Amino acid sequence: MKMILILAILITKRGVESADWSVTFENPNPCALKGSSVEFRCSYDYPVGETVKSTAWFKGEIQHGIWQRTLLSTLSSYEGRVEYLGDQQHNCSLAIYGLQDNDNGYYYFRFDTQTYGRHSKRSVYLSVSELKARVHPDSVKAGESVTLTCGTSCQLNGMVWFKDGQPAAKAEFQARIEDAGKYSCAVEGQELMRSDPVALDVQYPPVNVSVEVSRVGRLSESSSVNLTCSSAANPAANSYTWYWRSAAPSSRSLQPVGSGSYTWYWRSAAPSSRSLQPVGSGSVLSLSSVEASHSGLYLCQASNPLGENNSTELLLELEVKLWEADRLMLCIGIGAKVIVVLVLSLVLVWFWKRRCTPDAEKEECSHDYENIRIKN
Ligand SMILES: *[C@@H]1O[C@H](CO)[C@@H](O)[C@H](O)[C@H]1NC(C)=O
Ligand SMILES: *[C@@H]1O[C@H](CO)[C@@H](O)[C@H](O)[C@H]1NC(C)=O
Ligand SMILES: *[C@@H]1O[C@H](CO)[C@@H](O)[C@H](O)[C@H]1NC(C)=O
Ligand SMILES: *[C@@H]1O[C@H](CO)[C@@H](O)[C@H](O)[C@H]1NC(C)=O
């Protein structure tokens, strides 16, 4: 009988209290990203006359098969990551920083007054989510369309994208060569919390095909030269073909490039009508002993499974004739100078002789002459 009475009193007491004693969560189901922080906004109420003695947050966990509420401050995994933002009046907000996967779960608030201690009946359920970036499809040919999606179990708005760490404009686009890279997503306003990056591979046939010559300067007969073909391609170019055609004299007009007793003409090696002939394969074309017949225009064709592309034509010339012409020019130049000097000296000598004839007997003449001799 006594037991029933106590129980009845307890029941009535509880019933009365429910109205006055309350804990309210602004968002009972928060969802936050792993690594970010979360704030449980919380307020609590109690009858006038009560004085709050202590407050605490708990985590609901199953331990040894029993559902238990464990004081957050005693859980080592939360050490240094929780902060009570509330007070001992009506604010019971809590912040958790650096969210981890196992922070998922139920959280309870408890406050004690001089007469009563109570847990919140309701709890906060925290979901910790991760951003998962996806690229569909993750390997495309240049020009094909790509869609980026950012998956998370949270309801989050305003996704932003990064490509190789730099903001990227769109989540849907036609892939260009330069769009290849690593993409990650983030929630607007939390740009530092990024998903793991995912790669987009853009395949394309060779571009920027170019030929490099192993030696600069004039090619003399029987010297050796390597032509190296390079290109940008994805996958890398796996086959090369070298073409050659003679740089036949063209119909282009001759251009005067110098004058004097002779006029020098220059004519560009214009494309001839002669067709290209394949002359080799592999990325390097080695011409081990260059001869006149090697002169001409070379181009390299690089291919990968997606296609092919050509380099511009490279003119290879055995500039023997030009070299001889230069030597001739040089000889003429030197010859002309020698002649000028000789003529000048003769004129001077003749002039001198005219001034200082033996019968003139001018002092200055012999004097100067002697002085010069002495100096010498
Ligand atoms: C081709 O060359 C241009 C100009 O140098 C350069 O901007 C571009 O990135 C190159 N393309 C590739 C795929 O390397
Ligand atoms: C060949 O390469 C150039 C740039 O090097 C590019 O503009 C052109 O589209 C390419 N052609 C083909 C057929 O891929
Ligand atoms: C050309 O390449 C070959 C090997 O590929 C090398 O042995 C040779 O020295 C090179 N010749 C020149 C002129 O660079
Ligand atoms: C490259 O040159 C070869 C040989 O003349 C030609 O057949 C081919 O069409 C050219 N390719 C391109 C992309 O210009």
Coordinates of C-alpha atoms and ligand atoms in Angstrom, one line a residue:
M1 CA 0.0 0.0 0.0
K2 CA 2.8 2.4 1.0
M3 CA 4.7 1.4 -2.3
I4 CA 1.7 2.2 -4.4
L5 CA 1.3 5.6 -2.8
I6 CA 4.9 6.5 -3.5
L7 CA 4.5 5.4 -7.1
A8 CA 1.3 7.4 -7.4
I9 CA 3.0 10.5 -6.0
L10 CA 6.0 10.0 -8.4
I11 CA 3.6 9.6 -11.4
T12 CA 1.7 12.7 -10.6
K13 CA 4.8 14.6 -9.9
R14 CA 6.2 13.6 -13.3
G15 CA 3.0 14.5 -15.0
V16 CA 3.0 17.9 -13.6
E17 CA 6.6 18.4 -14.3
S18 CA 6.5 17.6 -18.0
A19 CA 4.9 20.9 -18.8
D20 CA 7.4 23.0 -16.9
W21 CA 10.5 20.9 -17.4
S22 CA 11.7 20.8 -21.0
V23 CA 14.6 20.6 -23.3
T24 CA 14.2 21.7 -26.9
F25 CA 16.5 21.2 -29.8
E26 CA 16.3 23.6 -32.7
N27 CA 17.3 20.8 -35.1
P28 CA 16.9 17.3 -33.7
N29 CA 18.4 15.6 -36.8
P30 CA 21.5 17.6 -37.8
C31 CA 23.7 16.3 -40.6
A32 CA 27.2 17.5 -41.0
L33 CA 30.3 16.7 -43.0
K34 CA 33.1 14.7 -41.7
G35 CA 35.9 17.0 -40.6
S36 CA 33.5 19.9 -40.2
S37 CA 31.9 21.0 -37.0
V38 CA 28.3 21.0 -35.8
E39 CA 26.3 23.0 -33.2
F40 CA 23.4 21.5 -31.4
R41 CA 21.2 24.6 -30.6
C42 CA 19.4 23.7 -27.5
S43 CA 17.3 25.5 -24.8
Y44 CA 15.9 24.2 -21.6
D45 CA 13.2 25.2 -19.1
Y46 CA 12.3 24.5 -15.5
P47 CA 9.8 25.8 -13.0
V48 CA 10.4 29.1 -11.3
G49 CA 12.1 28.7 -8.0
E50 CA 14.5 25.9 -9.3
T51 CA 18.2 26.6 -9.4
V52 CA 20.4 24.8 -12.0
K53 CA 23.3 23.1 -10.2
S54 CA 24.9 21.3 -13.1
T55 CA 24.6 20.6 -16.8
A56 CA 26.0 17.8 -19.0
W57 CA 25.8 16.2 -22.4
F58 CA 25.7 12.5 -22.9
K59 CA 26.0 10.1 -25.8
G60 CA 23.7 7.2 -26.1
E61 CA 25.6 4.0 -26.8
I62 CA 25.2 0.3 -26.6
Q63 CA 27.8 -0.9 -24.2
H64 CA 28.1 -4.6 -23.3
G65 CA 24.7 -5.1 -24.9
I66 CA 22.9 -2.4 -22.9
W67 CA 21.8 1.0 -24.0
Q68 CA 23.7 3.5 -21.9
R69 CA 24.1 7.2 -21.7
T70 CA 27.8 8.1 -21.2
L71 CA 29.0 11.5 -20.1
L72 CA 30.6 13.0 -23.2
S73 CA 33.4 14.5 -21.1
T74 CA 34.5 11.0 -20.1
L75 CA 34.7 9.7 -23.7
S76 CA 38.3 10.0 -24.9
S77 CA 37.3 10.1 -28.5
Y78 CA 35.7 13.5 -27.9
E79 CA 38.6 15.0 -26.0
G80 CA 39.3 18.5 -27.0
R81 CA 36.5 18.4 -29.6
V82 CA 33.4 19.4 -27.6
E83 CA 32.5 22.8 -26.2
Y84 CA 29.5 23.7 -24.1
L85 CA 28.2 26.9 -25.6
G86 CA 25.3 27.1 -23.1
D87 CA 24.9 28.4 -19.6
Q88 CA 23.1 27.5 -16.4
Q89 CA 20.1 29.5 -17.3
H90 CA 18.2 28.3 -20.4
N91 CA 20.8 27.8 -23.1
C92 CA 22.2 24.3 -23.5
S93 CA 23.9 24.5 -26.9
L94 CA 26.8 22.2 -27.7
A95 CA 29.5 22.3 -30.4
I96 CA 31.5 19.4 -31.7
Y97 CA 34.5 20.1 -33.8
G98 CA 36.5 17.9 -36.3
L99 CA 33.6 15.4 -36.8
Q100 CA 34.5 11.8 -37.2
D101 CA 32.5 8.9 -38.5
N102 CA 31.8 7.4 -35.1
D103 CA 30.3 10.7 -33.9
N104 CA 27.1 9.5 -35.5
G105 CA 24.4 8.8 -33.0
Y106 CA 22.1 10.0 -30.2
Y107 CA 23.0 12.9 -27.8
Y108 CA 21.2 13.9 -24.7
F109 CA 21.3 16.9 -22.4
R110 CA 20.9 16.7 -18.7
F111 CA 20.6 19.4 -16.1
D112 CA 20.2 19.1 -12.3
T113 CA 18.5 21.5 -10.0
Q114 CA 18.5 21.6 -6.2
T115 CA 15.5 19.3 -6.2
Y116 CA 15.7 17.3 -9.4
G117 CA 18.0 15.9 -12.1
R118 CA 16.7 15.1 -15.5
H119 CA 17.7 13.9 -19.0
S120 CA 16.1 15.3 -22.0
K121 CA 13.6 12.7 -23.1
R122 CA 14.2 13.6 -26.7
S123 CA 17.6 13.4 -28.2
V124 CA 19.6 14.9 -31.0
Y125 CA 20.5 12.4 -33.7
L126 CA 23.7 13.4 -35.5
S127 CA 24.6 12.0 -38.9
V128 CA 28.1 12.5 -40.1
S129 CA 28.4 12.3 -43.8
E130 CA 31.1 12.4 -46.4
L131 CA 31.2 14.0 -49.8
K132 CA 31.7 11.6 -52.6
A133 CA 32.6 13.1 -56.0
R134 CA 31.9 11.2 -59.1
V135 CA 32.7 11.8 -62.8
H136 CA 30.4 10.2 -65.4
P137 CA 32.1 8.8 -67.4
D138 CA 35.6 9.0 -65.9
S139 CA 37.2 8.5 -69.3
V140 CA 36.0 10.3 -72.4
K141 CA 37.1 11.3 -75.8
A142 CA 37.5 15.0 -76.4
G143 CA 34.2 16.6 -77.2
E144 CA 32.0 14.0 -75.3
S145 CA 30.0 15.2 -72.4
V146 CA 30.8 14.8 -68.8
T147 CA 28.7 15.1 -65.7
L148 CA 30.0 15.6 -62.2
T149 CA 28.0 14.6 -59.2
C150 CA 28.6 15.1 -55.5
G151 CA 27.0 12.5 -53.3
T152 CA 26.2 12.8 -49.6
S153 CA 23.6 11.4 -47.3
C154 CA 22.9 14.9 -46.0
Q155 CA 20.5 17.3 -47.5
L156 CA 23.0 19.9 -48.6
N157 CA 22.5 22.7 -51.0
G158 CA 24.9 24.6 -53.2
M159 CA 27.7 22.3 -54.3
V160 CA 30.9 23.8 -55.7
W161 CA 33.5 22.1 -57.8
F162 CA 37.3 22.3 -57.9
K163 CA 39.6 21.0 -60.6
D164 CA 43.2 20.4 -59.5
G165 CA 42.4 22.6 -56.5
Q166 CA 41.1 25.6 -58.5
P167 CA 37.4 26.5 -58.7
A168 CA 35.7 24.9 -61.7
A169 CA 32.7 26.5 -63.2
K170 CA 30.4 23.8 -64.3
A171 CA 29.2 20.3 -63.3
E172 CA 28.3 19.5 -66.9
F173 CA 30.4 20.1 -69.9
Q174 CA 31.8 18.9 -73.2
A175 CA 35.3 17.6 -72.3
R176 CA 38.2 19.5 -73.8
I177 CA 41.8 18.4 -73.6
E178 CA 42.5 20.8 -70.8
D179 CA 39.6 19.5 -68.7
A180 CA 41.5 16.4 -67.8
G181 CA 42.4 16.5 -64.1
K182 CA 41.3 15.8 -60.6
Y183 CA 37.9 17.0 -59.4
S184 CA 36.6 17.4 -55.9
C185 CA 33.4 18.9 -54.6
A186 CA 32.5 20.9 -51.5
V187 CA 29.4 22.6 -50.0
E188 CA 29.2 26.3 -50.7
G189 CA 30.4 28.2 -47.6
Q190 CA 32.5 25.2 -46.5
E191 CA 34.9 25.2 -49.4
L192 CA 37.7 23.8 -47.3
M193 CA 35.9 20.6 -46.6
R194 CA 36.5 18.8 -49.9
S195 CA 35.7 15.4 -51.1
D196 CA 38.5 13.1 -52.2
P197 CA 39.4 14.0 -55.7
V198 CA 38.3 11.9 -58.7
A199 CA 40.1 11.8 -62.0
L200 CA 38.8 12.7 -65.4
D201 CA 40.7 11.3 -68.3
V202 CA 40.3 13.0 -71.7
Q203 CA 41.6 11.1 -74.7
Y204 CA 42.5 12.8 -77.9
P205 CA 44.4 12.2 -81.1
P206 CA 47.9 13.8 -81.5
V207 CA 48.1 17.6 -81.5
N208 CA 51.1 19.9 -81.5
V209 CA 53.1 17.5 -83.7
S210 CA 56.5 19.0 -84.1
V211 CA 59.9 18.0 -85.5
E212 CA 63.1 18.8 -83.8
V213 CA 66.5 18.7 -85.6
S214 CA 69.4 17.4 -83.6
R215 CA 71.8 20.0 -84.9
V216 CA 71.5 23.6 -85.8
G217 CA 73.6 25.3 -88.4
R218 CA 74.6 24.2 -91.8
L219 CA 74.6 20.7 -92.8
S220 CA 77.6 19.6 -94.6
E221 CA 77.8 16.6 -96.8
S222 CA 78.2 13.2 -94.9
S223 CA 77.3 14.7 -91.6
S224 CA 74.6 12.9 -89.6
V225 CA 71.4 14.4 -88.3
N226 CA 68.4 13.1 -86.3
L227 CA 64.9 14.3 -86.7
T228 CA 62.8 13.8 -83.6
C229 CA 59.0 13.8 -83.7
S230 CA 57.1 14.8 -80.6
S231 CA 53.4 15.4 -80.0
A232 CA 50.8 15.7 -77.3
A233 CA 48.4 12.8 -77.3
N234 CA 46.3 10.7 -75.0
P235 CA 47.1 7.8 -75.1
A236 CA 50.6 8.8 -76.2
A237 CA 51.4 8.5 -79.9
N238 CA 52.4 4.9 -80.6
S239 CA 53.2 5.1 -84.2
Y240 CA 55.1 7.6 -86.4
T241 CA 55.6 7.8 -90.1
W242 CA 58.1 10.1 -91.8
Y243 CA 57.4 11.7 -95.1
W244 CA 59.7 13.4 -97.5
R245 CA 59.3 15.3 -100.7
S246 CA 61.8 17.2 -102.7
A247 CA 61.9 20.9 -102.4
A248 CA 61.8 21.4 -106.1
P249 CA 62.4 24.8 -107.6
S250 CA 59.2 26.6 -107.4
S251 CA 57.5 29.2 -109.6
R252 CA 57.9 31.8 -106.9
S253 CA 59.7 34.8 -108.0
L254 CA 63.2 35.5 -107.2
Q255 CA 63.9 38.2 -104.6
P256 CA 66.9 40.5 -104.8
V257 CA 68.7 40.4 -101.5
G258 CA 71.9 42.4 -102.2
S259 CA 73.5 44.5 -104.8
G260 CA 76.9 45.6 -106.2
S261 CA 78.7 44.4 -109.2
Y262 CA 76.5 41.3 -108.8
T263 CA 72.9 41.0 -107.7
W264 CA 72.1 38.2 -105.4
Y265 CA 68.7 36.5 -105.5
W266 CA 66.9 34.4 -103.0
R267 CA 63.9 32.1 -103.6
S268 CA 61.8 30.4 -101.0
A269 CA 61.4 26.6 -101.1
A270 CA 57.8 26.7 -102.0
P271 CA 55.6 23.6 -101.8
S272 CA 56.1 21.6 -104.9
S273 CA 53.7 19.4 -106.6
R274 CA 55.8 16.4 -105.9
S275 CA 54.0 13.9 -103.7
L276 CA 55.1 12.9 -100.2
Q277 CA 57.0 9.6 -99.9
P278 CA 57.2 7.6 -96.7
V279 CA 60.8 7.4 -95.7
G280 CA 60.8 6.0 -92.2
S281 CA 59.0 5.1 -89.0
G282 CA 59.7 5.6 -85.3
S283 CA 59.9 8.8 -83.4
V284 CA 63.4 9.5 -84.5
L285 CA 64.5 9.6 -88.1
S286 CA 68.3 9.2 -88.3
L287 CA 70.1 10.4 -91.4
S288 CA 73.5 9.0 -90.8
S289 CA 75.3 10.3 -93.9
V290 CA 73.6 13.2 -95.4
E291 CA 73.9 13.7 -99.1
A292 CA 72.3 16.0 -101.6
S293 CA 69.4 13.6 -102.2
H294 CA 68.4 14.0 -98.6
S295 CA 67.6 17.6 -99.1
G296 CA 63.9 18.4 -99.1
L297 CA 60.9 18.8 -97.0
Y298 CA 60.2 16.4 -94.1
L299 CA 57.1 15.9 -92.1
C300 CA 56.2 13.4 -89.4
Q301 CA 52.8 11.9 -88.8
A302 CA 52.0 10.8 -85.3
S303 CA 49.2 8.4 -84.6
N304 CA 47.4 6.9 -81.6
P305 CA 44.3 4.7 -81.6
L306 CA 42.1 7.8 -81.9
G307 CA 43.7 9.3 -84.9
E308 CA 46.6 11.0 -86.6
N309 CA 48.0 14.4 -87.2
N310 CA 50.9 15.9 -89.1
S311 CA 53.7 18.2 -88.2
T312 CA 54.4 21.2 -90.4
E313 CA 57.0 20.6 -93.1
L314 CA 60.6 21.0 -92.2
L315 CA 63.1 22.1 -94.8
L316 CA 66.4 20.2 -94.7
E317 CA 69.0 21.7 -97.0
L318 CA 72.6 20.9 -97.7
E319 CA 73.5 24.4 -98.1
V320 CA 76.7 23.7 -100.0
K321 CA 75.9 26.1 -102.8
L322 CA 74.9 28.8 -100.5
W323 CA 78.1 28.2 -98.5
E324 CA 80.2 28.5 -101.7
A325 CA 78.4 31.6 -102.6
D326 CA 79.2 33.1 -99.2
R327 CA 82.9 32.2 -99.6
L328 CA 82.8 33.9 -103.0
M329 CA 81.3 37.0 -101.4
L330 CA 83.9 36.9 -98.7
C331 CA 86.7 36.6 -101.3
I332 CA 85.3 39.4 -103.4
G333 CA 85.0 41.5 -100.2
I334 CA 88.5 40.9 -99.1
G335 CA 89.9 41.4 -102.7
A336 CA 88.1 44.7 -103.0
K337 CA 89.5 45.9 -99.7
V338 CA 93.0 44.9 -100.7
I339 CA 92.7 46.7 -104.0
V340 CA 91.4 49.8 -102.3
V341 CA 94.3 49.8 -99.8
L342 CA 96.8 49.3 -102.6
V343 CA 95.5 52.0 -104.8
L344 CA 95.3 54.4 -101.8
S345 CA 99.0 53.6 -100.9
L346 CA 100.1 54.1 -104.5
V347 CA 98.3 57.5 -104.7
L348 CA 99.9 58.5 -101.4
V349 CA 103.4 57.5 -102.5
W350 CA 102.9 59.2 -105.9
F351 CA 101.7 62.4 -104.1
W352 CA 104.7 62.2 -101.7
K353 CA 107.1 61.8 -104.4
R354 CA 105.7 64.8 -106.2
R355 CA 106.2 67.0 -103.1
C356 CA 109.6 65.8 -102.2
T357 CA 111.5 65.6 -105.5
P358 CA 115.3 65.5 -105.1
D359 CA 115.7 68.9 -106.7
A360 CA 113.1 70.6 -104.5
E361 CA 115.5 70.4 -101.5
K362 CA 112.9 71.2 -99.0
E363 CA 114.2 70.8 -95.4
E364 CA 111.0 69.5 -94.0
C365 CA 110.9 66.6 -96.4
S366 CA 114.3 65.1 -95.6
H367 CA 113.9 66.1 -92.0
D368 CA 110.6 64.3 -91.6
Y369 CA 111.9 61.4 -93.5
E370 CA 114.9 61.1 -91.3
N371 CA 112.8 61.4 -88.1
I372 CA 110.7 58.6 -89.2
R373 CA 113.7 56.5 -90.0
I374 CA 115.1 57.2 -86.5
K375 CA 111.9 56.4 -84.9
N376 CA 111.8 53.1 -86.7
Ligands
LIG1 C1 49.5 22.7 -77.8 O1 50.3 23.9 -77.9 C2 49.6 25.1 -77.4 C3 50.5 26.3 -77.7 O2 51.8 26.1 -77.3 C4 49.4 24.9 -75.9 O3 48.7 26.0 -75.4 C5 48.6 23.6 -75.7 O4 48.5 23.4 -74.3 C6 49.2 22.4 -76.4 N1 48.3 21.3 -76.3 C7 48.6 20.2 -75.5 C8 47.6 19.2 -75.5 O5 49.7 20.1 -74.9
LIG2 C1 46.2 18.6 -85.6 O1 46.8 19.4 -84.6 C2 46.4 20.7 -84.6 C3 47.2 21.5 -83.5 O2 48.5 21.0 -83.4 C4 44.9 20.8 -84.3 O3 44.5 22.1 -84.3 C5 44.1 20.0 -85.3 O4 42.8 19.9 -84.9 C6 44.7 18.6 -85.4 N1 44.0 17.8 -86.4 C7 43.5 16.7 -86.2 C8 42.8 16.0 -87.4 O5 43.4 16.1 -85.1
LIG3 C1 71.1 10.2 -83.5 O1 70.5 9.2 -82.6 C2 71.3 8.1 -82.4 C3 70.6 7.1 -81.5 O2 69.2 7.3 -81.7 C4 72.6 8.5 -81.7 O3 73.5 7.4 -81.6 C5 73.3 9.6 -82.6 O4 74.4 10.1 -81.9 C6 72.4 10.7 -82.9 N1 73.0 11.6 -83.8 C7 73.0 12.9 -83.7 C8 73.6 13.7 -84.8 O5 72.4 13.5 -82.7
LIG4 C1 49.0 14.0 -93.0 O1 49.8 13.8 -94.2 C2 49.4 12.6 -94.9 C3 50.4 12.4 -96.0 O2 50.3 13.5 -96.9 C4 48.0 12.7 -95.4 O3 47.6 11.5 -96.0 C5 47.1 12.9 -94.2 O4 45.8 13.2 -94.6 C6 47.6 14.1 -93.3 N1 46.8 14.2 -92.1 C7 46.3 15.3 -91.6 C8 45.5 15.2 -90.4 O5 46.5 16.4 -92.2

